[in-house]
Every structure is written in structure tokens, then in C-alpha cells.
mmCIF file of C-alpha atoms in Angstrom:
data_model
loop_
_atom_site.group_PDB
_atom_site.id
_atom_site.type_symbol
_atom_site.label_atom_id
_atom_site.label_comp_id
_atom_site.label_asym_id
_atom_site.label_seq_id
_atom_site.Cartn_x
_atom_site.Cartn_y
_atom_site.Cartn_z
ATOM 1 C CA UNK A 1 -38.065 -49.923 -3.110
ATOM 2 C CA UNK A 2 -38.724 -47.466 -0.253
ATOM 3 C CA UNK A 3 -39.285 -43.778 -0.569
ATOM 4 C CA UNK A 4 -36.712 -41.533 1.157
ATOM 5 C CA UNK A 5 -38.760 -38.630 1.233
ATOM 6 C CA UNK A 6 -41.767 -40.675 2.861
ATOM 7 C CA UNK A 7 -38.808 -42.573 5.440
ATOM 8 C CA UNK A 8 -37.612 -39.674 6.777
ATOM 9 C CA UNK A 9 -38.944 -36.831 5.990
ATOM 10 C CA UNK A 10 -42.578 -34.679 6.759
ATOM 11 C CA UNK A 11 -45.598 -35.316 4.840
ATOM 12 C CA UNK A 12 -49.131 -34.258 4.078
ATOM 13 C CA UNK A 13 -50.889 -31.893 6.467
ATOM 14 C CA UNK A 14 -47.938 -32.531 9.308
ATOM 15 C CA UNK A 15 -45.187 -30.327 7.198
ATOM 16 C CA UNK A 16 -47.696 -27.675 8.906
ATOM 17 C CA UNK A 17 -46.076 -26.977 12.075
ATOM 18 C CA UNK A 18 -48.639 -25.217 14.097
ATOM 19 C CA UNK A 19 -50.647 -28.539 13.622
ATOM 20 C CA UNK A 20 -47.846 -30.488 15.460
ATOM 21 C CA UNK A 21 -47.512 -27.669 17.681
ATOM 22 C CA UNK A 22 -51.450 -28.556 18.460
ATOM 23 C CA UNK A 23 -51.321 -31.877 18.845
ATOM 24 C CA UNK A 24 -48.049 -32.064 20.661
ATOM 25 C CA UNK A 25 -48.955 -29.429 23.468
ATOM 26 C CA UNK A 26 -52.534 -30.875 23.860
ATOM 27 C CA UNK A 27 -51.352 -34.824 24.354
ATOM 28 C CA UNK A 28 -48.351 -33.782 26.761
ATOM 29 C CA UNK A 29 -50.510 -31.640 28.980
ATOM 30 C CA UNK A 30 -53.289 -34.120 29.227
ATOM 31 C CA UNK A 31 -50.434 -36.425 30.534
ATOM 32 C CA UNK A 32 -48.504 -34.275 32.731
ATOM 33 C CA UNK A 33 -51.445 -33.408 34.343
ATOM 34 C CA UNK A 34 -52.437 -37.044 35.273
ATOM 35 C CA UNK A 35 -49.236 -37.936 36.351
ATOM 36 C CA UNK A 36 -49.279 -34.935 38.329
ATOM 37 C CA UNK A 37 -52.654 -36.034 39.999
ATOM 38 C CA UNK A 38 -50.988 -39.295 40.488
ATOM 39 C CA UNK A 39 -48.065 -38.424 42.237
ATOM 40 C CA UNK A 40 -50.206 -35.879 44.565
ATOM 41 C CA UNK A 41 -52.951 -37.890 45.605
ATOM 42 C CA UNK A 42 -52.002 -41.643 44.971
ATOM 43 C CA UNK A 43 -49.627 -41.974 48.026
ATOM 44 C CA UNK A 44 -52.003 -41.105 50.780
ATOM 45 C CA UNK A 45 -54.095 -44.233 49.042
ATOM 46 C CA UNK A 46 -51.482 -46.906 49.082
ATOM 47 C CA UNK A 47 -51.058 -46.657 52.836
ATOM 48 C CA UNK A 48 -49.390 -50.001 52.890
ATOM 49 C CA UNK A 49 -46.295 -48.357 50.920
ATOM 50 C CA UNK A 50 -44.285 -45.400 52.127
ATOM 51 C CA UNK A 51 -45.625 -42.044 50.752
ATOM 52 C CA UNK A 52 -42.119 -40.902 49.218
ATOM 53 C CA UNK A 53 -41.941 -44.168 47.599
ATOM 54 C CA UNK A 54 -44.863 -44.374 45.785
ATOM 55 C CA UNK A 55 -44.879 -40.466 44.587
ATOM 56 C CA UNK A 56 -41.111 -41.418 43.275
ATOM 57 C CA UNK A 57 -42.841 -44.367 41.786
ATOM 58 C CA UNK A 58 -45.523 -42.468 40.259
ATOM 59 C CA UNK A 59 -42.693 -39.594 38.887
ATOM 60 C CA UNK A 60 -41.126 -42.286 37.042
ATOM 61 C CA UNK A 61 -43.972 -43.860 35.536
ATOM 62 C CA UNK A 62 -45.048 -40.788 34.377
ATOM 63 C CA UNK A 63 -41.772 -39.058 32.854
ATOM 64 C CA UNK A 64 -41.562 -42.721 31.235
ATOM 65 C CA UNK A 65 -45.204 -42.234 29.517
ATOM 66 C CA UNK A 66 -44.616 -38.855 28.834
ATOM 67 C CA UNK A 67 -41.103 -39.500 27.315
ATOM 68 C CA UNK A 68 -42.219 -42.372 25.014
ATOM 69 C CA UNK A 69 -45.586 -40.274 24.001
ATOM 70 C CA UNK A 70 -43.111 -37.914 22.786
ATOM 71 C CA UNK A 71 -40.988 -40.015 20.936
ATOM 72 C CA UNK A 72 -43.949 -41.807 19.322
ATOM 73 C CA UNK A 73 -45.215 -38.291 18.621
ATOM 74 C CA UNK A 74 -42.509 -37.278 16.666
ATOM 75 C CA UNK A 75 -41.838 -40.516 14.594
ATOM 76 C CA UNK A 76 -45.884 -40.131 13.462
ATOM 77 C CA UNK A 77 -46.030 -36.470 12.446
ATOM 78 C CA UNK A 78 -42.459 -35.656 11.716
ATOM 79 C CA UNK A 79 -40.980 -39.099 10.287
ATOM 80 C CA UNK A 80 -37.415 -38.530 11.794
ATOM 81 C CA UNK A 81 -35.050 -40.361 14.904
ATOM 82 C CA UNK A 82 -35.754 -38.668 17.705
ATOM 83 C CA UNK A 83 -32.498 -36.849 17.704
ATOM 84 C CA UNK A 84 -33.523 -34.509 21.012
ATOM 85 C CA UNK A 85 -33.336 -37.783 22.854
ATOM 86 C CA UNK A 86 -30.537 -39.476 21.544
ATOM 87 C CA UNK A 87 -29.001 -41.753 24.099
ATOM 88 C CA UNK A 88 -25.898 -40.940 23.280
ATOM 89 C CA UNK A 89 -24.561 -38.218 26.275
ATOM 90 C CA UNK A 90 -27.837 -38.605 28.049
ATOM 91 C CA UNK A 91 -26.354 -39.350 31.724
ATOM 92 C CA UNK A 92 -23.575 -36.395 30.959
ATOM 93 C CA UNK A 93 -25.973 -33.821 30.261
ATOM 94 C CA UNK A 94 -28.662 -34.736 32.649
ATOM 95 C CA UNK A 95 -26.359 -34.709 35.544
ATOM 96 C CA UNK A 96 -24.595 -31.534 34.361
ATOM 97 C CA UNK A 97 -27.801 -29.949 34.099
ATOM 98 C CA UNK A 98 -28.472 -30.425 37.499
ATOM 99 C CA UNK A 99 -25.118 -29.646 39.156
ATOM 100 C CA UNK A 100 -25.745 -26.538 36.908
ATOM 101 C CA UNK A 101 -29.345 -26.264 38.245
ATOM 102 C CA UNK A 102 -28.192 -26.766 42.123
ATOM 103 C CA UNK A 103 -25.240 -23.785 41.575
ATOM 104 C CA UNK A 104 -27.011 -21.634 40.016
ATOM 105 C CA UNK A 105 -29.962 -21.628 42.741
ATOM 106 C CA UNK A 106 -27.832 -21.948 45.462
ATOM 107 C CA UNK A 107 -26.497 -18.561 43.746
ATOM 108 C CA UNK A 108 -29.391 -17.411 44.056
ATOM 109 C CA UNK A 109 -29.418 -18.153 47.710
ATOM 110 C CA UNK A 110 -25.584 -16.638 48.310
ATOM 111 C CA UNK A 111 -27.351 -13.238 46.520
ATOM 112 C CA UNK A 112 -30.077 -13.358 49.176
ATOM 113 C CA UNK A 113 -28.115 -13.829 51.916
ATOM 114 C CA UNK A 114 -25.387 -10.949 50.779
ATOM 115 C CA UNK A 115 -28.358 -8.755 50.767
ATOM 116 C CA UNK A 116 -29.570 -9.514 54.070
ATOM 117 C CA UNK A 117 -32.941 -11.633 54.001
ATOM 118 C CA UNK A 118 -31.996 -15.027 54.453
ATOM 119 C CA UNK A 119 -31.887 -16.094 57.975
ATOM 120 C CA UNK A 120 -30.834 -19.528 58.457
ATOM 121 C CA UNK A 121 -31.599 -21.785 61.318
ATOM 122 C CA UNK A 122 -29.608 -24.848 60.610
ATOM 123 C CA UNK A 123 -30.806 -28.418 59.373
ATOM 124 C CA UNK A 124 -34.237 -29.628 59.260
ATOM 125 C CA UNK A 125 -35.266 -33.700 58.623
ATOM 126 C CA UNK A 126 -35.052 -35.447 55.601
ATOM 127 C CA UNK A 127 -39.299 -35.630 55.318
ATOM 128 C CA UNK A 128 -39.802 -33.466 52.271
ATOM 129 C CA UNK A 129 -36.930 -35.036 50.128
ATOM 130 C CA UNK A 130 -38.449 -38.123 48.330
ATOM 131 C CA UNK A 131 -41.920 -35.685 47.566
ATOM 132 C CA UNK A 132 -39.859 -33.087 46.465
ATOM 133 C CA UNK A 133 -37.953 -35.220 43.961
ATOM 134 C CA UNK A 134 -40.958 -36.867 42.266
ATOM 135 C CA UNK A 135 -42.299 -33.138 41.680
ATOM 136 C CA UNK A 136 -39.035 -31.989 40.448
ATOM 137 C CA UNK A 137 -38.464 -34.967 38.261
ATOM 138 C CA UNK A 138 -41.793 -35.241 36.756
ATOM 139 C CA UNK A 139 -41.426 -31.020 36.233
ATOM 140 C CA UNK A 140 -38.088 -31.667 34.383
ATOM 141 C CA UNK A 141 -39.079 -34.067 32.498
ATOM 142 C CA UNK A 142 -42.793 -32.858 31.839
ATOM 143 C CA UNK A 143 -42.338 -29.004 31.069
ATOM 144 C CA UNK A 144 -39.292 -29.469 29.453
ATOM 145 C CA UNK A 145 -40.748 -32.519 26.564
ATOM 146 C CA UNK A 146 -43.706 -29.441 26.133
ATOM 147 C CA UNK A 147 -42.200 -26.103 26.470
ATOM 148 C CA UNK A 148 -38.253 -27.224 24.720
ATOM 149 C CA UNK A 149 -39.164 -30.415 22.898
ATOM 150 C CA UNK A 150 -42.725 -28.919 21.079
ATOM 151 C CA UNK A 151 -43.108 -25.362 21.816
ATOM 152 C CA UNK A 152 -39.427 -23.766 21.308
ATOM 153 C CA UNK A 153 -38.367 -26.216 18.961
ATOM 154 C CA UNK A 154 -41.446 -25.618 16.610
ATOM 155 C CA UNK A 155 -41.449 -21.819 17.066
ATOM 156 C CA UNK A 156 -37.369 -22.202 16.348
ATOM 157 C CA UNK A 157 -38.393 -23.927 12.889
ATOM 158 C CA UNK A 158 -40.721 -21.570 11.835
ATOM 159 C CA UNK A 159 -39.394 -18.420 13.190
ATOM 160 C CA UNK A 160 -35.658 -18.958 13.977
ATOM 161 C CA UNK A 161 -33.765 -18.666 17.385
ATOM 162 C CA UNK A 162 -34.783 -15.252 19.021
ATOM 163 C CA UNK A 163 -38.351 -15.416 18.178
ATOM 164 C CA UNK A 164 -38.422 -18.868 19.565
ATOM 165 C CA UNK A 165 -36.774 -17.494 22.877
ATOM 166 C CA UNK A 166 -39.163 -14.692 22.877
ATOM 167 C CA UNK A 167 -42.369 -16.619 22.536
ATOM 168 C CA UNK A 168 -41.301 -19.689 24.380
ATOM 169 C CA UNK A 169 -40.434 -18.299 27.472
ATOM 170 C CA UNK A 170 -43.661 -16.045 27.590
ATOM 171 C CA UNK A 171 -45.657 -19.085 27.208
ATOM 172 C CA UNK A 172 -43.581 -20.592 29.964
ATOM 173 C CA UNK A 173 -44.212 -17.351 32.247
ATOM 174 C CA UNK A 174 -48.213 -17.389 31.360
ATOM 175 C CA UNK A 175 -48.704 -20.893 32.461
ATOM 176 C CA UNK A 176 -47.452 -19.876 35.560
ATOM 177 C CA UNK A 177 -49.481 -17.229 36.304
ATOM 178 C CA UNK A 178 -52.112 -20.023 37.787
ATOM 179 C CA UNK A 179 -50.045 -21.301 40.198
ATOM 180 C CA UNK A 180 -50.356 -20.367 43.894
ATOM 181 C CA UNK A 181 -49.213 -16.649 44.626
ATOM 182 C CA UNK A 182 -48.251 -15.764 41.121
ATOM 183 C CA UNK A 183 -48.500 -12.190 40.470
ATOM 184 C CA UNK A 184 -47.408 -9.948 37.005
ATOM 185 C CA UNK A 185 -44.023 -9.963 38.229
ATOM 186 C CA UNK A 186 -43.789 -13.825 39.241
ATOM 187 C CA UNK A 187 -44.563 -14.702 35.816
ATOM 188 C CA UNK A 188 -42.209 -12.165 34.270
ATOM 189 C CA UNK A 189 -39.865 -13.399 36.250
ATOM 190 C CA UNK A 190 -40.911 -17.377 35.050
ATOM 191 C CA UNK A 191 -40.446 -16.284 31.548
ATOM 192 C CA UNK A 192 -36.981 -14.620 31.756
ATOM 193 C CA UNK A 193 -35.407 -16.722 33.576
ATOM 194 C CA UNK A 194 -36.381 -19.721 33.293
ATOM 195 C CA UNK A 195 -37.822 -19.455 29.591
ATOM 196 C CA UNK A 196 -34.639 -18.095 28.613
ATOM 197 C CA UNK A 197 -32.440 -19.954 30.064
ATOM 198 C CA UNK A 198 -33.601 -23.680 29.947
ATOM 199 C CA UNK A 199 -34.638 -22.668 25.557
ATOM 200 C CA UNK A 200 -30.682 -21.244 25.716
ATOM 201 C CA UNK A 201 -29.980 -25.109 27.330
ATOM 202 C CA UNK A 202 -31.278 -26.921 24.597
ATOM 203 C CA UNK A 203 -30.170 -24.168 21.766
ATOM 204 C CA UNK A 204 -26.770 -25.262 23.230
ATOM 205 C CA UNK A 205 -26.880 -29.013 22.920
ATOM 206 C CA UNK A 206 -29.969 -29.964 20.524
ATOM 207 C CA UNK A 207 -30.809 -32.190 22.957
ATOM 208 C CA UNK A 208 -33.402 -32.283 25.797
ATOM 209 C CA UNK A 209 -31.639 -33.890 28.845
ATOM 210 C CA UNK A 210 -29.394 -30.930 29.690
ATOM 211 C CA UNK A 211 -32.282 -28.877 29.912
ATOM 212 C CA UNK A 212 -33.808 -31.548 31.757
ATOM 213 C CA UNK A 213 -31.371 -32.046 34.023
ATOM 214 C CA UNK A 214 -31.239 -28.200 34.705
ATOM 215 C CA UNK A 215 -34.742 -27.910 35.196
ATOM 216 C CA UNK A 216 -34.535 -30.654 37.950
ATOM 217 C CA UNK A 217 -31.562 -29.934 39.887
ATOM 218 C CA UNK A 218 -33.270 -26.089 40.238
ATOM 219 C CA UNK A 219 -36.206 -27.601 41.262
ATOM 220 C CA UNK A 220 -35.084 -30.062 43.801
ATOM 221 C CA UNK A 221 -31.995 -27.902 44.970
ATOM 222 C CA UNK A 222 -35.537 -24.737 46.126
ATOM 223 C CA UNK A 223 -37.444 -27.118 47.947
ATOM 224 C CA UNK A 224 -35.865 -30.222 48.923
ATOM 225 C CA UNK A 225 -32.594 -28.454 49.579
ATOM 226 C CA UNK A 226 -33.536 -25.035 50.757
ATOM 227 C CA UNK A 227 -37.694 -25.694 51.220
ATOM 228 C CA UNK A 228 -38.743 -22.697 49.651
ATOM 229 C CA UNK A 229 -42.036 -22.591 47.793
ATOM 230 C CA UNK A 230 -41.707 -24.280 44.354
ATOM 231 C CA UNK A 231 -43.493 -21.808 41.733
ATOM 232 C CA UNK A 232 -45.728 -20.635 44.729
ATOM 233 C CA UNK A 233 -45.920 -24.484 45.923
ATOM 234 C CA UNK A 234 -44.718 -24.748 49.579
ATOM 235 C CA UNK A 235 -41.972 -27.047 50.003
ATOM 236 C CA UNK A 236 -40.273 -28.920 53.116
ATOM 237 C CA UNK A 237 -36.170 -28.881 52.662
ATOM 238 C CA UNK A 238 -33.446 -30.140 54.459
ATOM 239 C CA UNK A 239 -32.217 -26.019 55.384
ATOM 240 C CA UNK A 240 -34.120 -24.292 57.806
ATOM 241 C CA UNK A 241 -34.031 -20.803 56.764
ATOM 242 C CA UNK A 242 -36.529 -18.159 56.417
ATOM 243 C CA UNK A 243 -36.387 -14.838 53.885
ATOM 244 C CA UNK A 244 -37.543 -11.925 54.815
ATOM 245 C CA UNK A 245 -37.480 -7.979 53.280
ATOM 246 C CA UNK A 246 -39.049 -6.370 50.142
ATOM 247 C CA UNK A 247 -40.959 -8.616 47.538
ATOM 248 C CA UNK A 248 -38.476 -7.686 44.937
ATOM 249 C CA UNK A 249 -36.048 -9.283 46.540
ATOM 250 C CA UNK A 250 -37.664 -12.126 48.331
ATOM 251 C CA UNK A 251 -40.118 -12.945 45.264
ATOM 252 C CA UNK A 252 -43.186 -12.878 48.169
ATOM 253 C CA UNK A 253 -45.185 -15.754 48.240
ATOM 254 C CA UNK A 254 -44.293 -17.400 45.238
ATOM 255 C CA UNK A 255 -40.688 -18.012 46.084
ATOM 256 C CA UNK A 256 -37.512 -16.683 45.315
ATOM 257 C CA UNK A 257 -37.952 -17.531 41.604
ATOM 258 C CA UNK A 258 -40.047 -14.738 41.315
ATOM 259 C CA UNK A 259 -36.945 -12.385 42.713
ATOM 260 C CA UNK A 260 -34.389 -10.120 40.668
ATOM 261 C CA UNK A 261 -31.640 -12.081 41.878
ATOM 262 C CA UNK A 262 -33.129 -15.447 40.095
ATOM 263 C CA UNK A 263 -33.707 -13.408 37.090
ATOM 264 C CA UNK A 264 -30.205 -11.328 37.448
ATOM 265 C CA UNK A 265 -28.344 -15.318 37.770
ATOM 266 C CA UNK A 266 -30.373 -17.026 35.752
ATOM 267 C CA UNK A 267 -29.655 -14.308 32.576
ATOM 268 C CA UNK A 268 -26.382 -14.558 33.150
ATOM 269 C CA UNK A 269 -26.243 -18.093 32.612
ATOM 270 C CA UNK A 270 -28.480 -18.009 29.947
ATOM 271 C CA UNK A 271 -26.328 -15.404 27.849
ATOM 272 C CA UNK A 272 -23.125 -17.378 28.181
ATOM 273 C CA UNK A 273 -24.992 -20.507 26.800
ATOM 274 C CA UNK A 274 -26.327 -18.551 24.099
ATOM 275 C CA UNK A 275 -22.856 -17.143 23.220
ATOM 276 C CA UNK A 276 -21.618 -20.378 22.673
ATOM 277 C CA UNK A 277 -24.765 -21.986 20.645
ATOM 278 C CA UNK A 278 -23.825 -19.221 18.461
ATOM 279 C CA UNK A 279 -20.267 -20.270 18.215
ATOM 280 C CA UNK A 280 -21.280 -23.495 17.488
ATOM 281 C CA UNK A 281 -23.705 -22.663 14.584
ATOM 282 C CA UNK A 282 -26.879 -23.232 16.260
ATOM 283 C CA UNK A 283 -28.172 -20.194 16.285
ATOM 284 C CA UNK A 284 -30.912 -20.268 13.655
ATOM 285 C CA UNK A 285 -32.004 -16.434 11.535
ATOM 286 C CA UNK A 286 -35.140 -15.112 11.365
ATOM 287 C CA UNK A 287 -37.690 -16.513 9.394
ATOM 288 C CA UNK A 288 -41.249 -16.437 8.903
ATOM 289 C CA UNK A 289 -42.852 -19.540 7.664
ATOM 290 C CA UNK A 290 -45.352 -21.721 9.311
ATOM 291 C CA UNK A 291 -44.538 -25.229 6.856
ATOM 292 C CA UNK A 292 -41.583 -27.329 6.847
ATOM 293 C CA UNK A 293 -40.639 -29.215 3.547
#
């Protein structure tokens, strides 16, 4: 007769969570990275196939690896369905996420452009838009199986909801500090606004596509929409516009994210999430323990 406790729930050294936490962060950013190498450099190589088609190719070979590492991750150490990932709602949520993703940045943009430093020129070609999906879809899918799926949902167990937040997002906003332009503010910016609000997205629904989805349709909507730099990664959208004015607005070389309008929208959105998670009882208290029984 099978054991309950051994079917479904932690054992031995795992009920540690820091030790998933470990093993979770180190796998998934060994394979983001390489699918991220694969989708950057791999297209120029196959010179028989288009270049947008094989970086969309590569994108969804790697979300797939990534997605299933995860899963078999979590039925190893934690012994559990992979609720987060449910297929239940999964097409909803990911395509609410990114209609919420594209308003929200386009938003952002209608902020801008009230304030004066958005010039726009009319349409450009359609060049950038397969490269910029297979970076925003591997990014959705990538950071959000490492930052919502390991890091905030392990801080959220052993510290509860805020401290989760908190940490989460300023581990978000310090990863970003190595990417192209990124300056004190740029990653402040990373970590309040997007920390916040993509660890309020999955606070909101337990589940990982909506945060996905979100992460995505942001993405895609700043550079293959509106080609403006990525995270400090220059981008070729479908807009022509330029910005132009103070830093603070503008968010310099890194892109807008890294302007008080992003963070101003993006906090916003996050609190109304949050107010509902709480409605909903999701919202877990402070705690202070570092095993799970």
C-alpha cells in the first residue's frame, strides 16, 4: 500500500526550501541562457531557412525545455502536480496577460507622448517582428518559470506574500543591472515595476501563464510594436517614433522601462491585482521559516 505522505508530499533534505531554491535557479538559468544563445546566433547559421523562422523555432524549443525542466523539477524535489501549470485556463490567462501587457505599455507610450517626448514618424516594415517575438517569448516564458515559478513562490512559502514581493522583485531588478545601459535607476525601475507587478500576476491566479502572458505581450508590444530598446536591447518595431527629453522620463538608453511613467502604470496595475489576491485569500502572512513539512 502506498504512502501518502511520500506520494504527495516533501521529503528528506528537499522540505528545505532554499535547497530547491538552489537547484531550481541554477538549472533554469543554465537553460535560458542556451536557448538564449540559440535563438541569437543560430539563425545567421542556417542560412538556408529564414532568420525569423528559425529564432521563433529556437524560442519554442527552448520555452518547451525550460517548461518541462520545470515541471520535472518540481515533481522530484517537491512531490506535488504541478498546479502553477495546470492546463486548465492556460490559453485564457496567457492571452489576457498579454492584451494586459500590450495596454499597459502602450500606456506607457500615451504618458510619453502627453508629456511631450514621443515624436512619431509613422510605420516602419515588418523586419524586426518575428526576432522580437522569439526574445519576448523565450523572456516570458524563461524569467517568469525562474523569478515567479522558483524565486517568489519559494520566498512566498517561507516568508509569506510581502516579503516575497520585496525580495523577488529586487532580484528581478539586480539581474538587470548587466544588461546594456542599465544604470541604479534602470534597475530600480526593473524591480518595481516589473517585480511587483508580474509576482502581483501570479499572487492573483496561482498560476504562471498570466504572468507569462503579461510578461510577453510587454515585451513584444516595446520592441516589435513600438521598437524601443528591450531592457537596454535595441529593438526594430513596426512604429517609427523617437523619444526625446530628460532621462527620467525617457528611461535614457535602456528604454522607457527604466522611466517613471512605466513604474507610475505598472504600480498601478500591480496594486489593483494585489487588492484582489487579497480578496480572494491569497495573500499569505508573514512568516519566517526556511522548511516546509
Amino acid at each position: 500500500m502506498s504512502n501518502p505522505e511520500i506520494t504527495t508530499g516533501e521529503r528528506g533534505f528537499w522540505r528545505w526550501w532554499p535547497l530547491r531554491l538552489l537547484l531550481f535557479f541554477i538549472v533554469l538559468i543554465l537553460l535560458y541562457g542556451g536557448s538564449q544563445t540559440a535563438v541569437l546566433f543560430l539563425p545567421p547559421k542556417l542560412a538556408f531557412v529564414p532568420v525569423a523562422t528559425t529564432a521563433i523555432a529556437a524560442a519554442i524549443a527552448g520555452a518547451a525545455i525550460l517548461t518541462i525542466a520545470y515541471r520535472l523539477l518540481t515533481r522530484w524535489t517537491e512531490r506535488r502536480a504541478v498546479g502553477e501549470l495546470r492546463a486548465s485556463g492556460a490559453a485564457m490567462q496567457l492571452f489576457g496577460g498579454a492584451l494586459i501587457g500590450f495596454v499597459l505599455f502602450a500606456g506607457v507610450y500615451a504618458v510619453l507622448w502627453a508629456c511631450g517626448t514621443v515624436t512619431f514618424h509613422g510605420w516602419s516594415n515588418a523586419g524586426g517582428l518575428g526576432g522580437a517575438f522569439a526574445m519576448s517569448l523565450l523572456a516570458g516564458v524563461g524569467e517568469e518559470l525562474i523569478f515567479r515559478g522558483a524565486v517568489y513562490r519559494f520566498f512566498e512559502d517561507g516568508f509569506g506574500t510581502l516579503i516575497a514581493l520585496i525580495l523577488s522583485g529586487a532580484l528581478f531588478g539586480l539581474i538587470h543591472a548587466a544588461n546594456p545601459g542599465a544604470t541604479v535607476e534602470s534597475s530600480a525601475a526593473i524591480a518595481l515595476e516589473a517585480g511587483i507587478l508580474l509576482g502581483a500576476a501570479y499572487a492573483l491566479t496561482r498560476s504562471l501563464w498570466l504572468p507569462i502572458g503579461l510578461h510577453f505581450g510587454w515585451n513584444f508590444t516595446e520592441g516589435g510594436i513600438f521598437g524601443t530598446a528591450v531592457s537596454g536591447n535595441k529593438s526594430h518595431g513596426l512604429i517609427d517614433a523617437t523619444l526625446s527629453g530628460p532621462q527620467l522620463l525617457t528611461g535614457g538608453a535602456f528604454g522607457p522601462e527604466a522611466s517613471v511613467a512605466a513604474v507610475g502604470v505598472c504600480l498601478v496595475a500591480a496594486v489593483v491585482m494585489l487588492a484582489i489576491a487579497a480578496q480572494r485569500g491569497h495573500w499569505k502572512p508573514l512568516a519566517f521559516r526556511f522548511r516546509t513539512d
